[in-house]
Coordinates of N, CA and C in Angstrom, one line a residue:
X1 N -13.8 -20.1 50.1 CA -12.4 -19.7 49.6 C -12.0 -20.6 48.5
X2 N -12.4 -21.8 48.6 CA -12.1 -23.0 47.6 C -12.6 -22.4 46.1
X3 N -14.0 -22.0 46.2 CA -14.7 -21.3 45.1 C -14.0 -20.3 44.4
X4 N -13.5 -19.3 45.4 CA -12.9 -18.0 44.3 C -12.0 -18.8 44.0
X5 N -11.1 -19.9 44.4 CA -9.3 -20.1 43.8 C -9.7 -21.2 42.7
X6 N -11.0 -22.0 42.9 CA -11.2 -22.4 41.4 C -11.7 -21.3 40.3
X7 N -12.6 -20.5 40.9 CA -13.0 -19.5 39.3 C -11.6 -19.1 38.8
X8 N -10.9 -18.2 40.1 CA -9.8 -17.6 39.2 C -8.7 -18.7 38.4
X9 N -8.4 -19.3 39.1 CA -7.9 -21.0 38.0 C -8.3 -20.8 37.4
X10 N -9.8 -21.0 36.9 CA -10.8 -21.3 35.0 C -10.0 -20.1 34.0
X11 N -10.4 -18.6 34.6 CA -9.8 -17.4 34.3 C -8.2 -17.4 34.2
X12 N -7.9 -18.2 34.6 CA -6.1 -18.6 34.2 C -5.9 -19.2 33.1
X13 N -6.4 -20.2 33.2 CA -6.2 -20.9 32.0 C -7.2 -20.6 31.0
X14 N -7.9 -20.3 31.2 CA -9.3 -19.6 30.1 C -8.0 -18.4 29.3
X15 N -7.7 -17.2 29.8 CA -6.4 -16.6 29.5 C -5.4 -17.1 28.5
X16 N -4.4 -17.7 29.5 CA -3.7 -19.0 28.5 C -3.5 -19.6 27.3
X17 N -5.0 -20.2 27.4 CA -5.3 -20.7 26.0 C -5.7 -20.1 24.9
X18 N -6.7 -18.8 25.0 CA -6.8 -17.2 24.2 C -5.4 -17.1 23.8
X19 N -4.7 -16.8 24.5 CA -3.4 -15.9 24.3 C -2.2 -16.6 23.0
X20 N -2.8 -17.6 22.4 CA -1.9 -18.1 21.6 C -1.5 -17.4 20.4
X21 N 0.0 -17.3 20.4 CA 0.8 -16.2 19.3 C 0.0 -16.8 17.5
X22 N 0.0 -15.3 16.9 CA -0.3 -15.7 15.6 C 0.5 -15.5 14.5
X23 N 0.8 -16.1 13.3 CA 1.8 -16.1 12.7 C 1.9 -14.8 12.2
X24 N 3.5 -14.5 11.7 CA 3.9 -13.1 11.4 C 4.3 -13.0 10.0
X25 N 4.3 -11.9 9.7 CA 4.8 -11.8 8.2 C 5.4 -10.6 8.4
X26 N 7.0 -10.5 7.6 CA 8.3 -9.8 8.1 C 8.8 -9.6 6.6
X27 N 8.7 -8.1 6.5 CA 9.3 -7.2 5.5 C 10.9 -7.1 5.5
X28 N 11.5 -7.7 5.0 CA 12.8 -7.5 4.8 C 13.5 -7.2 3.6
X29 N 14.3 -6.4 3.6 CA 15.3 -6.2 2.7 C 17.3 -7.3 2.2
X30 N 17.1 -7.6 1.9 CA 18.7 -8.6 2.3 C 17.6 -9.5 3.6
X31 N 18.6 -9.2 4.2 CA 18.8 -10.3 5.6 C 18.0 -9.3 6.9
X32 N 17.7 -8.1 6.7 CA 17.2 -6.8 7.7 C 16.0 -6.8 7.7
X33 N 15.3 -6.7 8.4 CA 14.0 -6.7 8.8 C 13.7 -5.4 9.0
X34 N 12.8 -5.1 8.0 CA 12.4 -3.5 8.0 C 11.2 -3.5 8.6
X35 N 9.8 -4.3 8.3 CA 8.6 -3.7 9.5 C 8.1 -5.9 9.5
X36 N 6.9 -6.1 10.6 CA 6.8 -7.1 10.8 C 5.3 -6.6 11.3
X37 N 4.4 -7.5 10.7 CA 2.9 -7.4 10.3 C 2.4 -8.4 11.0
X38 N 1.5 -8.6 11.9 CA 1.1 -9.9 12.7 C -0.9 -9.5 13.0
X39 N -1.6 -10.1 13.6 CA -2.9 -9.4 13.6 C -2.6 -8.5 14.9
X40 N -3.7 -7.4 14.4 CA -3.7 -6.9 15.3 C -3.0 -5.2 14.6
X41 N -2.4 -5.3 14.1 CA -1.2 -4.1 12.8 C -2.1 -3.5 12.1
X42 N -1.7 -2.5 11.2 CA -2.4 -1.6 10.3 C -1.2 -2.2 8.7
X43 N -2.3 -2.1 7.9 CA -1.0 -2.5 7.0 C -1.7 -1.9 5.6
X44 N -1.3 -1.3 4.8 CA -1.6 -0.7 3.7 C -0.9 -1.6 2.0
X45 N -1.1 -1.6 1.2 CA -0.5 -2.3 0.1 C -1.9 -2.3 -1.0
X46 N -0.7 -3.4 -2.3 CA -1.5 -3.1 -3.7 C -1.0 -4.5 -3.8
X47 N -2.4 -5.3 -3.9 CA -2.4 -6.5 -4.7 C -2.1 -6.1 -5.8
X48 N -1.6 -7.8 -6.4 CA -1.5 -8.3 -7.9 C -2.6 -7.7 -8.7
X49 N -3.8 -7.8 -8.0 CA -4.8 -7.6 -9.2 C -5.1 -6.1 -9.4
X50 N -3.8 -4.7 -8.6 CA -4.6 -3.2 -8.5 C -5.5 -3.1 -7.4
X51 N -6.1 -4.2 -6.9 CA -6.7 -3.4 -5.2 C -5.6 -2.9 -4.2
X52 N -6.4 -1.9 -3.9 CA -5.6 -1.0 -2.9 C -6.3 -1.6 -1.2
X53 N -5.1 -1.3 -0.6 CA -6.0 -2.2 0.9 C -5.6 -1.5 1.7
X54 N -6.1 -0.8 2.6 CA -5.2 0.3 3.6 C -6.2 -0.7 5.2
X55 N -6.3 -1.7 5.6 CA -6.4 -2.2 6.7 C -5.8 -2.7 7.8
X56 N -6.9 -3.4 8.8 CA -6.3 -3.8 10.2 C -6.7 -5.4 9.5
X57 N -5.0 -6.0 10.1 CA -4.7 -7.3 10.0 C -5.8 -8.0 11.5
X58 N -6.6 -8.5 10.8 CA -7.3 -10.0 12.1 C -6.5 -10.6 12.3
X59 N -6.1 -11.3 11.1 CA -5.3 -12.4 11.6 C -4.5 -13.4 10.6
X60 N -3.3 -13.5 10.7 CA -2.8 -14.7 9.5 C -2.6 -15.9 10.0
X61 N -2.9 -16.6 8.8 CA -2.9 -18.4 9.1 C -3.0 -18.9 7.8
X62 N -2.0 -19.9 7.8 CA -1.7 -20.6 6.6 C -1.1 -19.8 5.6
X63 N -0.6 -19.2 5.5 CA -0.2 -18.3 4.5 C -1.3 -17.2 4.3
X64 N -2.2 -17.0 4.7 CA -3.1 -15.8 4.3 C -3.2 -15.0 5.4
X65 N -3.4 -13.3 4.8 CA -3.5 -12.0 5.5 C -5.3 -12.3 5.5
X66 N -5.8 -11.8 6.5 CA -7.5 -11.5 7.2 C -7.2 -10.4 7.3
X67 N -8.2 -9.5 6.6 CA -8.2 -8.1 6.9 C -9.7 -7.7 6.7
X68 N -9.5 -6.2 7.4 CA -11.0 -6.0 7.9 C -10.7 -4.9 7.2
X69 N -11.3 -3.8 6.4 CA -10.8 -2.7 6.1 C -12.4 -1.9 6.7
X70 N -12.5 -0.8 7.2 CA -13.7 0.3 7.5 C -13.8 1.5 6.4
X71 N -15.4 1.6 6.3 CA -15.6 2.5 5.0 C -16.0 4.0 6.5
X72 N -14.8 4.6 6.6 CA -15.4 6.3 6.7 C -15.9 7.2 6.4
X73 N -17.0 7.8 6.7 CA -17.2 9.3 5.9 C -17.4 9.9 6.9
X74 N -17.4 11.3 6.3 CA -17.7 12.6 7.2 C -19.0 13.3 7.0
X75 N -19.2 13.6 8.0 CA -21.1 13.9 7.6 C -21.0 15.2 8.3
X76 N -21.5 16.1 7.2 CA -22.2 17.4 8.0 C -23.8 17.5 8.8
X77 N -23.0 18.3 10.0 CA -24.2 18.5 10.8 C -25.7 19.8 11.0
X78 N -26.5 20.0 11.2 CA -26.9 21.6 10.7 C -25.8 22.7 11.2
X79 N -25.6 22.3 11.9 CA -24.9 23.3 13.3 C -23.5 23.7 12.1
X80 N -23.0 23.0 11.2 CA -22.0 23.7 10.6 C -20.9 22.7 10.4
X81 N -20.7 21.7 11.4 CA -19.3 21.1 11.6 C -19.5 19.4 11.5
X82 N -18.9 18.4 10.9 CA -18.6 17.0 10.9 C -18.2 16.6 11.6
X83 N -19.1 15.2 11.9 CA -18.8 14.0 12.4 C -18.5 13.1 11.7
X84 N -18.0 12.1 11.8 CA -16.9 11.2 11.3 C -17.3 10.1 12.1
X85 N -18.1 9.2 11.0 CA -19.3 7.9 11.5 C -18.5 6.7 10.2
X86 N -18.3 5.5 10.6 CA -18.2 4.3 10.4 C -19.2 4.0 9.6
X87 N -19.2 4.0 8.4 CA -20.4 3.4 7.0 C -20.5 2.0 7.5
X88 N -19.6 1.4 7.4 CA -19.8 -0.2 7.3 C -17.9 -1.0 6.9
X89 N -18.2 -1.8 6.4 CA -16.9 -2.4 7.4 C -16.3 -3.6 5.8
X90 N -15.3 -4.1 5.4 CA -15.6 -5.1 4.3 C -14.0 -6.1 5.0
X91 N -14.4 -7.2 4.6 CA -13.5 -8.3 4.8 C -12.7 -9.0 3.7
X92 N -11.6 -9.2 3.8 CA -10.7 -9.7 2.6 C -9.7 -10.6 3.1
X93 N -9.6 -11.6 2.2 CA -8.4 -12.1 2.2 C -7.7 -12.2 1.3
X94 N -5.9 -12.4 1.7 CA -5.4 -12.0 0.7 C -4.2 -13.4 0.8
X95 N -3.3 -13.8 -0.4 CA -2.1 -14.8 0.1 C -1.1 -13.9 0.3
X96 N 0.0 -14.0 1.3 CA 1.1 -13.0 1.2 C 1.8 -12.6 -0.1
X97 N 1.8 -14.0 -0.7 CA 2.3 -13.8 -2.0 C 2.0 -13.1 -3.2
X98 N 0.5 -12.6 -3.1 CA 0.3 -11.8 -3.7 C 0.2 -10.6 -3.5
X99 N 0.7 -9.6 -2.5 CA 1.2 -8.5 -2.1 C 2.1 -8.2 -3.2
X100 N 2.0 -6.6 -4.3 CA 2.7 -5.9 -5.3 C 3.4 -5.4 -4.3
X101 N 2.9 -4.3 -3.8 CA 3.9 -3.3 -3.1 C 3.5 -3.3 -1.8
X102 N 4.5 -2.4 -0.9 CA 3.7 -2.0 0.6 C 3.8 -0.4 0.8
X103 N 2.8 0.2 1.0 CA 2.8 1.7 1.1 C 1.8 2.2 0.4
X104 N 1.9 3.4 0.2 CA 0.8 4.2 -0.4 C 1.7 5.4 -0.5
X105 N 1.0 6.5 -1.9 CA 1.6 7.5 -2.1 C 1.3 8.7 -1.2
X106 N 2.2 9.6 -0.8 CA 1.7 10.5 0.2 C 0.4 11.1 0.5
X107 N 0.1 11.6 1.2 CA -1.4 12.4 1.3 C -1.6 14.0 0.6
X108 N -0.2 14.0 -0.1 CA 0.0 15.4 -0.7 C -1.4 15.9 -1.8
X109 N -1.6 17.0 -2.0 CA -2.6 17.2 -2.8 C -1.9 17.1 -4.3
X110 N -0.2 17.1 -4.3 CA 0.4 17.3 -5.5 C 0.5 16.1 -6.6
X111 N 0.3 15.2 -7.3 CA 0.2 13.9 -7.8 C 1.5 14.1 -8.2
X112 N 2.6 13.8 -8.1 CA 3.9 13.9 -8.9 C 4.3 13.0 -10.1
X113 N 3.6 11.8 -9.7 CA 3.7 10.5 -10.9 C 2.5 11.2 -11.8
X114 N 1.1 11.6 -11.9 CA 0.5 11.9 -12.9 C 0.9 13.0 -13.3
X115 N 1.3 14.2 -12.4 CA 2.0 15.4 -13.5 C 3.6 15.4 -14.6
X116 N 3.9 14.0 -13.9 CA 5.2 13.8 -14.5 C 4.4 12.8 -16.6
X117 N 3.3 12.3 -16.1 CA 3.0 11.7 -17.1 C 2.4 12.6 -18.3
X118 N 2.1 13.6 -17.8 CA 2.0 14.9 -18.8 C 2.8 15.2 -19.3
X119 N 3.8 15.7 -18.2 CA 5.0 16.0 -18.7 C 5.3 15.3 -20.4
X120 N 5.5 14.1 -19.9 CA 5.9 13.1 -21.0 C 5.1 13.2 -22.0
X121 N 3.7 12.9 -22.1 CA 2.9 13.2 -22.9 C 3.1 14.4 -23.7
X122 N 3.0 15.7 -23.3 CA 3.3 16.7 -23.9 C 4.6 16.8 -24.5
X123 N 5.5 16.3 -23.6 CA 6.6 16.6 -24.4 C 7.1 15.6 -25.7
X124 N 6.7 14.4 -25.8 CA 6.4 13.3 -26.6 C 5.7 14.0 -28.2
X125 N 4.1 14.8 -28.4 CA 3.9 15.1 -28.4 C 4.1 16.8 -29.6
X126 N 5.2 17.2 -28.4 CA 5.8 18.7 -28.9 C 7.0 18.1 -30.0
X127 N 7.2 16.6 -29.8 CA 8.7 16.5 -30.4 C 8.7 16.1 -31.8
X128 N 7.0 15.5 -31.6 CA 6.4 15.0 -33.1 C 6.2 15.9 -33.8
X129 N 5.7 17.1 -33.2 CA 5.2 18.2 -34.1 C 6.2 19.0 -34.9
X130 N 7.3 19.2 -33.9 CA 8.1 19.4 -34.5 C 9.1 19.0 -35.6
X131 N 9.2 17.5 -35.5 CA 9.3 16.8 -36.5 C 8.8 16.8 -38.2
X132 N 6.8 17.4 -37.5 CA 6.5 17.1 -39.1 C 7.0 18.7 -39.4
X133 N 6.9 19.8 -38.5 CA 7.4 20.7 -38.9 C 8.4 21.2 -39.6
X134 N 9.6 20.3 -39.4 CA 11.3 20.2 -40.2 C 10.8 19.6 -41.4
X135 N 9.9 18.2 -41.4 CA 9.7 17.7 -42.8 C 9.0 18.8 -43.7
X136 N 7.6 19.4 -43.3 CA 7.0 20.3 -43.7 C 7.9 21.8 -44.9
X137 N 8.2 22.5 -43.6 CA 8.9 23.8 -44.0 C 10.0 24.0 -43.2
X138 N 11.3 23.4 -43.4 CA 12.7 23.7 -42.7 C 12.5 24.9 -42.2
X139 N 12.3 26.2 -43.0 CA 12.3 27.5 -42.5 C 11.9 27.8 -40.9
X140 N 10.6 27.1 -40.9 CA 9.9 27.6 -39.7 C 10.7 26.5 -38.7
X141 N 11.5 25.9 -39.1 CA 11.8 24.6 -37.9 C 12.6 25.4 -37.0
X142 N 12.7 25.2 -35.2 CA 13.1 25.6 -34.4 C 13.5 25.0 -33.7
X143 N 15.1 24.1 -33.4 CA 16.0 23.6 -32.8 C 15.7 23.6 -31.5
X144 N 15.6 24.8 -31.2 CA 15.1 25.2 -29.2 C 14.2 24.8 -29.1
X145 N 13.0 24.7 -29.8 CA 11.9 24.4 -29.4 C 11.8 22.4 -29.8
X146 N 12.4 21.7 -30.5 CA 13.2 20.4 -30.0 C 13.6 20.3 -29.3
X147 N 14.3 20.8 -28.7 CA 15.3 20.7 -27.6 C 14.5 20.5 -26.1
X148 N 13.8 22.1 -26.2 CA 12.9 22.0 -25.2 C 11.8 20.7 -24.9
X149 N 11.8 20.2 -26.1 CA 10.4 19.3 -25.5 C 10.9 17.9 -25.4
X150 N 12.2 17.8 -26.0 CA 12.7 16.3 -25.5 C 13.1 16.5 -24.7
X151 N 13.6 17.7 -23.8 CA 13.8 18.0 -22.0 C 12.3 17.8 -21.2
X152 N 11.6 17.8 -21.6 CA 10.0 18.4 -21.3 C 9.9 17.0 -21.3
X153 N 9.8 16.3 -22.6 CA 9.5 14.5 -22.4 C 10.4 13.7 -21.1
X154 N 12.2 14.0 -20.9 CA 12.9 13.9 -20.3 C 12.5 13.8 -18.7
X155 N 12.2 14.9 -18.5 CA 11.5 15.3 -17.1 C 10.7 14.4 -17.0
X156 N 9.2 14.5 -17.6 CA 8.2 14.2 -17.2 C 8.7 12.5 -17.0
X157 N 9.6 11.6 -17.6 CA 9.4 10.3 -17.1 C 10.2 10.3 -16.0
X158 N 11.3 11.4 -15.8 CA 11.9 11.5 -14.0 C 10.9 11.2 -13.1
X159 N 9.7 12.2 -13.1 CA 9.0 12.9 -12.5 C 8.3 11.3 -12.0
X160 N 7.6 10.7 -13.0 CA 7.0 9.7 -13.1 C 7.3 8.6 -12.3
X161 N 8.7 8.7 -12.6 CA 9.3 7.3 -11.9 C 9.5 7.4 -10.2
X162 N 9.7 8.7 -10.1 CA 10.1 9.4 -9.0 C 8.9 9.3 -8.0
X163 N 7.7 9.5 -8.8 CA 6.3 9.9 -7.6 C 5.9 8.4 -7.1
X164 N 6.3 7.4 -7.6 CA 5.9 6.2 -7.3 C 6.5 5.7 -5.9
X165 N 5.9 5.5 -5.0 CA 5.9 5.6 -3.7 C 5.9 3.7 -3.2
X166 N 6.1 3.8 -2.0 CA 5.7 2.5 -1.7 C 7.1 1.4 -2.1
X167 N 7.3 0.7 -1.2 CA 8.4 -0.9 -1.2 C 7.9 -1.6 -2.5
X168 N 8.6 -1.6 -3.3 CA 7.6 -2.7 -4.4 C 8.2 -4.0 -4.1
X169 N 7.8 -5.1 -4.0 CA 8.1 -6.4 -3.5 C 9.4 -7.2 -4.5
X170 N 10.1 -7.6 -4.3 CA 10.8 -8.1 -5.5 C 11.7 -7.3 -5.8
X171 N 12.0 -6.2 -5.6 CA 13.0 -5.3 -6.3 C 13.7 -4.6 -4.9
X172 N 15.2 -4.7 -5.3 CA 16.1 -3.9 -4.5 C 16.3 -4.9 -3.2
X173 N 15.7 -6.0 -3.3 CA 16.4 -6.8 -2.4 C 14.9 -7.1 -1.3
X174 N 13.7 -5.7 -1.6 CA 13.1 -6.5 -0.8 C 11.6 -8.2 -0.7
X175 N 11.7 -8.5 0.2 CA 10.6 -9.7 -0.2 C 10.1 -10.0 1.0
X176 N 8.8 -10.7 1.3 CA 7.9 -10.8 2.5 C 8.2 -12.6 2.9
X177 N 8.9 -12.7 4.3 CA 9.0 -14.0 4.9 C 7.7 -14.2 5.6
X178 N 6.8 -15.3 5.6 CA 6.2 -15.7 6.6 C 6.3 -16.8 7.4
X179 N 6.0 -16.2 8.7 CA 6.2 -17.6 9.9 C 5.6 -18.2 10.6
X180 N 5.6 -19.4 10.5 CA 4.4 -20.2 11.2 C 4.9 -19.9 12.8
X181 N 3.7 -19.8 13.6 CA 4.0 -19.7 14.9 C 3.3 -20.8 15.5
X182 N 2.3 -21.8 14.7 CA 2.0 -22.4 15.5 C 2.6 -24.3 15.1
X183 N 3.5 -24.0 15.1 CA 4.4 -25.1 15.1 C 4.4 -26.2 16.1

């Protein structure tokens, strides 16, 4: 009886000592705490440098995010239908500080920021042409069709500004606190 109440003891504190909290990093806006990232989380974002990171947090310490990200694909089988097998797996670290945004743009098939950048383009574009067209031959110049394409330029940078998705760090009040837990 002595024996099982020492193993389960070891298994007590073996537990215990595992179980130690790991520091958190806390999305806030003002003083509000909007989401809180710790290992163990899914967390998506756009480094400083343009990497995109859609992974599972291992673990932060010292100011740095451990993340695991997994490469997916879908494989067809003869029979007609996919399976969805784990390629392989890649590791990153990151400093909190260098988190751009947090999010990603929806899963829509619609790109709203790149169709908005046409927009602009074209209508940019339509407004020049028009331009040499008035220098050209006044006659053929058509007011409406200026009109229309500095509406057309107009739009497309709405569109643009509009499709951009995701918390961007620094703006509107929000910024990422991190907390040491092991104090």
């Amino acid at each position: 009886m002595k024996i099982i109440a020492s193993v389960l003891m070891l298994f007590v504190v073996c537990q215990s000592v595992a179980g130690q909290a790991s520091d958190i990093i806390i999305l806030k806006k003002g003083r509000k705490a909007i989401a809180r990232y710790y290992s163990g989380t899914h967390i998506n974002f756009t480094a400083d440098n343009g990497a995109y990171r859609d992974a599972e947090i291992v673990q932060i310490k010292n100011d740095s995010i451990y993340l695991q990200e997994f490469l997916i694909q879908r494989i067809p089988t003869t029979l007609g239908f996919y399976i969805t097998d784990t390629a392989g797996s890649f590791r990153y670290v990151y400093h909190y500080k260098q988190i751009r945004n947090i999010g990603k743009d929806s899963d829509r098939k619609f790109n709203v920021s790149g169709s908005g950048a046409a927009l602009l383009g074209g209508g940019i574009i339509l407004t020049l042409a028009s331009g040499v067209v008035y220098l050209a031959d006044r006659e053929k110049f058509s007011p409406s069709l200026l009109g229309a394409s500095v509406g057309l330029g107009a739009l497309g940078y709405f569109m643009s500004k509009a499709g951009r998705k995701g918390i961007i760090i620094g703006k509107k009040g929000y910024h990422l606190e991190y907390i040491n837990m092991r104090k």
